[in-house]
């Protein structure tokens, strides 16, 4: 009726301009109200046309102009909510802003217009993510609250809007002050707003949402209790048929599940199931939120099914009595709580009494999540979540019923989820990890082809997860989450007989971060220099893709489903942008393999003229692979080595080092360390289980191997997982408890050992000239005999003196003590461009920020980050005569988080480091011997690895073979 009257008024006054704008505005309001009531899109379209015409007909000085602008903004805002077109929300904000500007502060309508402006800004933030919008939204709502007096009829509404905007700010910036202010505003609004107010359900739902946020921060049960209470009330106050009812039911279910996860009370998961099931039922299939609500239902059903049965048998008897059924016949003969079939019995009884989920409910979870998946088209980033939940449900049913088709269907779901390119790479990798774990758990059902397909996904995703657009700390944190997936991939490839693929996969997943630094020196520098536009596009797309689910949906918006639809459109576009920019980068010369795994043919040249031995350990198997040429890859099974044994060897070695106190050069060592039998055990097992089988295999390949020097072959070890921490060069049978010494059963009698974090770490310097390069080398020596705050190491002066004996004075720069500052060292590197950089000082590893690992100088730390920007094109040798410069990080054994790997990554051809602290008197001896050998004109001895091998031999002769802690720590990395 109101619309008809307004249309008539417009028709009558169409030729009478003085009344026409007001009539058009009235028509716009009537159409907007009818749209709000009936939801007909044509009404809001007509409302926009009428309101826009009213605004156009009056000048800024017209007293009704602010009102007309306000009506237009309301219509545009509603059309945006319905259709999601970005220009509508931009025009709504412009109209609102102008309306506010034209309204004086003493006008009673200004607060309403400010509040509406804040709502529009909040909507655009959700659509486009511009941080300034959410901040301006809070300011507008705050100003609206300030303009009204206590007792104003709309005070509670404005406080509600302020609370919602502050919650949005909190979810974005995680500032606890914002959520505290949000809760305070919403609680004040709750006291002011009567239950009969139509906005009360939204207020209560929003308060629950904010309390959820504070619960996540502080884990205070009072918050989740309050959230459940107010959300229950919001549901009660929302009439059946209201389109917001399913949203509020779903939100209540989420809070109940949070409390169940914290307390494990069955009553919470039961209620969560009831309200979540109702939310899904009330949501029609064509509603954008239907898939998400079906998935929530599936998740609750799975959670209920997975709960362990912690009741005693007597409790089941009582449950049966209370249920009216009495004692179950299943109890007969099973009164003993330690009966091996007791768990199965308990679940059966629990199902009977409805204490935990039944197979029927698990079937319901499968049907719900399958329906959610069917309703969601490929390319929708939410599809990954739905497929993951479906995969979990199918996996549970397989484990319960042992039905092979469920195993196959579960794996298909995991694989399809991981293939969703619109989802963040880290989430895709997490899902495929679930699938991989499932495969290993039931390896007898998983074919080799299935394992290969699973790990193809893993290897393709790892470089994206550890993407070089993130800072180093973020990349390491991402890799920690995914454990030994590379080792598992290699084990699967080896089991399938695809040895070359195993090599490629090991390389693709090892030392990712140093590999990226080695390729580009600083993240994206090379791409930035040559193609700055592509580099910036990749940064934006990747960060947007990873941040798509950083904040939850805002319950303050009228249609959560529309938010999901809009968010989906955005993420699809982001994913497409990411895919396109990668394709464009790979079309550019020199970037064809950008973020792609290298093929074996690209990796083999890195080894140069010596074999590389890759050693992989996994819970399923352990193997060595000898790599010498692309067509000559030798697989050496290690059937007696187990992953658990390798972990035990590493932990025992660490225990010895801790007891001995060998963590700092210059520290006092425990006298017990020399005779510790544990080291005998570690080195003997390393010989028997790994080194000896590898050497035996190499004897069979003698004709294809390079010529030995002085009877010794040079081998580079590239080990994974716990073995990456062990000294292969010292493996042998030394006559510990229960064994007799075997003179020839020692690594150093057969080979010269080097180490490498990865094959790629060797490729940067392959092909440089060899034997005579040290004859004309310039040398920079840095010594710190007494660094403030650290143990004195006077032997560094003797070390520096001995180095000077081997080089002409005009080619040696020695900075010591107070003159060895970060500034003077960096300046010397720039001016002298030394081929040899010798550091005799304390070293510090920063495991969270490896680029901040450093050498301690007089005035502070000389970090790897500061060295990365220096030219190292002619750098030959970095001799790190400091503590623990080649000690890794146990959470990331395959990332070689240590100073030696860092120096290799930034361009040094060879690096001498230490696995633990070295004796202050031993370092000068080793340095003296190394440089003497390097300056020898005999070509055979001009390699750093051979020089260090002989120097360690000299030290070993002096201190005795059994004093492992003194001669074992010196190691060589690189070529």
mmCIF file of C-alpha atoms in Angstrom, residues 25 56 96 144 161 209 364 435 484 525 583 620 734 760 788 869 933:
data_model
loop_
_atom_site.group_PDB
_atom_site.id
_atom_site.type_symbol
_atom_site.label_atom_id
_atom_site.label_comp_id
_atom_site.label_asym_id
_atom_site.label_seq_id
_atom_site.Cartn_x
_atom_site.Cartn_y
_atom_site.Cartn_z
ATOM 1 C CA UNK A 25 12.629 9.889 -1.426
ATOM 2 C CA UNK A 56 20.229 14.610 -8.051
ATOM 3 C CA UNK A 96 26.759 8.372 3.776
ATOM 4 C CA UNK A 144 27.687 8.253 17.002
ATOM 5 C CA UNK A 161 27.118 -1.376 16.153
ATOM 6 C CA UNK A 209 30.796 -13.738 19.209
ATOM 7 C CA UNK A 364 24.817 -39.143 8.783
ATOM 8 C CA UNK A 435 45.900 -38.646 3.756
ATOM 9 C CA UNK A 484 59.324 -35.530 8.058
ATOM 10 C CA UNK A 525 65.885 -9.844 -5.248
ATOM 11 C CA UNK A 583 52.843 -19.011 -15.052
ATOM 12 C CA UNK A 620 58.872 -47.524 7.278
ATOM 13 C CA UNK A 734 86.871 -48.373 18.656
ATOM 14 C CA UNK A 760 71.748 -27.606 -4.542
ATOM 15 C CA UNK A 788 82.854 -8.879 26.684
ATOM 16 C CA UNK A 869 74.659 -8.537 0.930
ATOM 17 C CA UNK A 933 98.255 -28.434 3.246
#
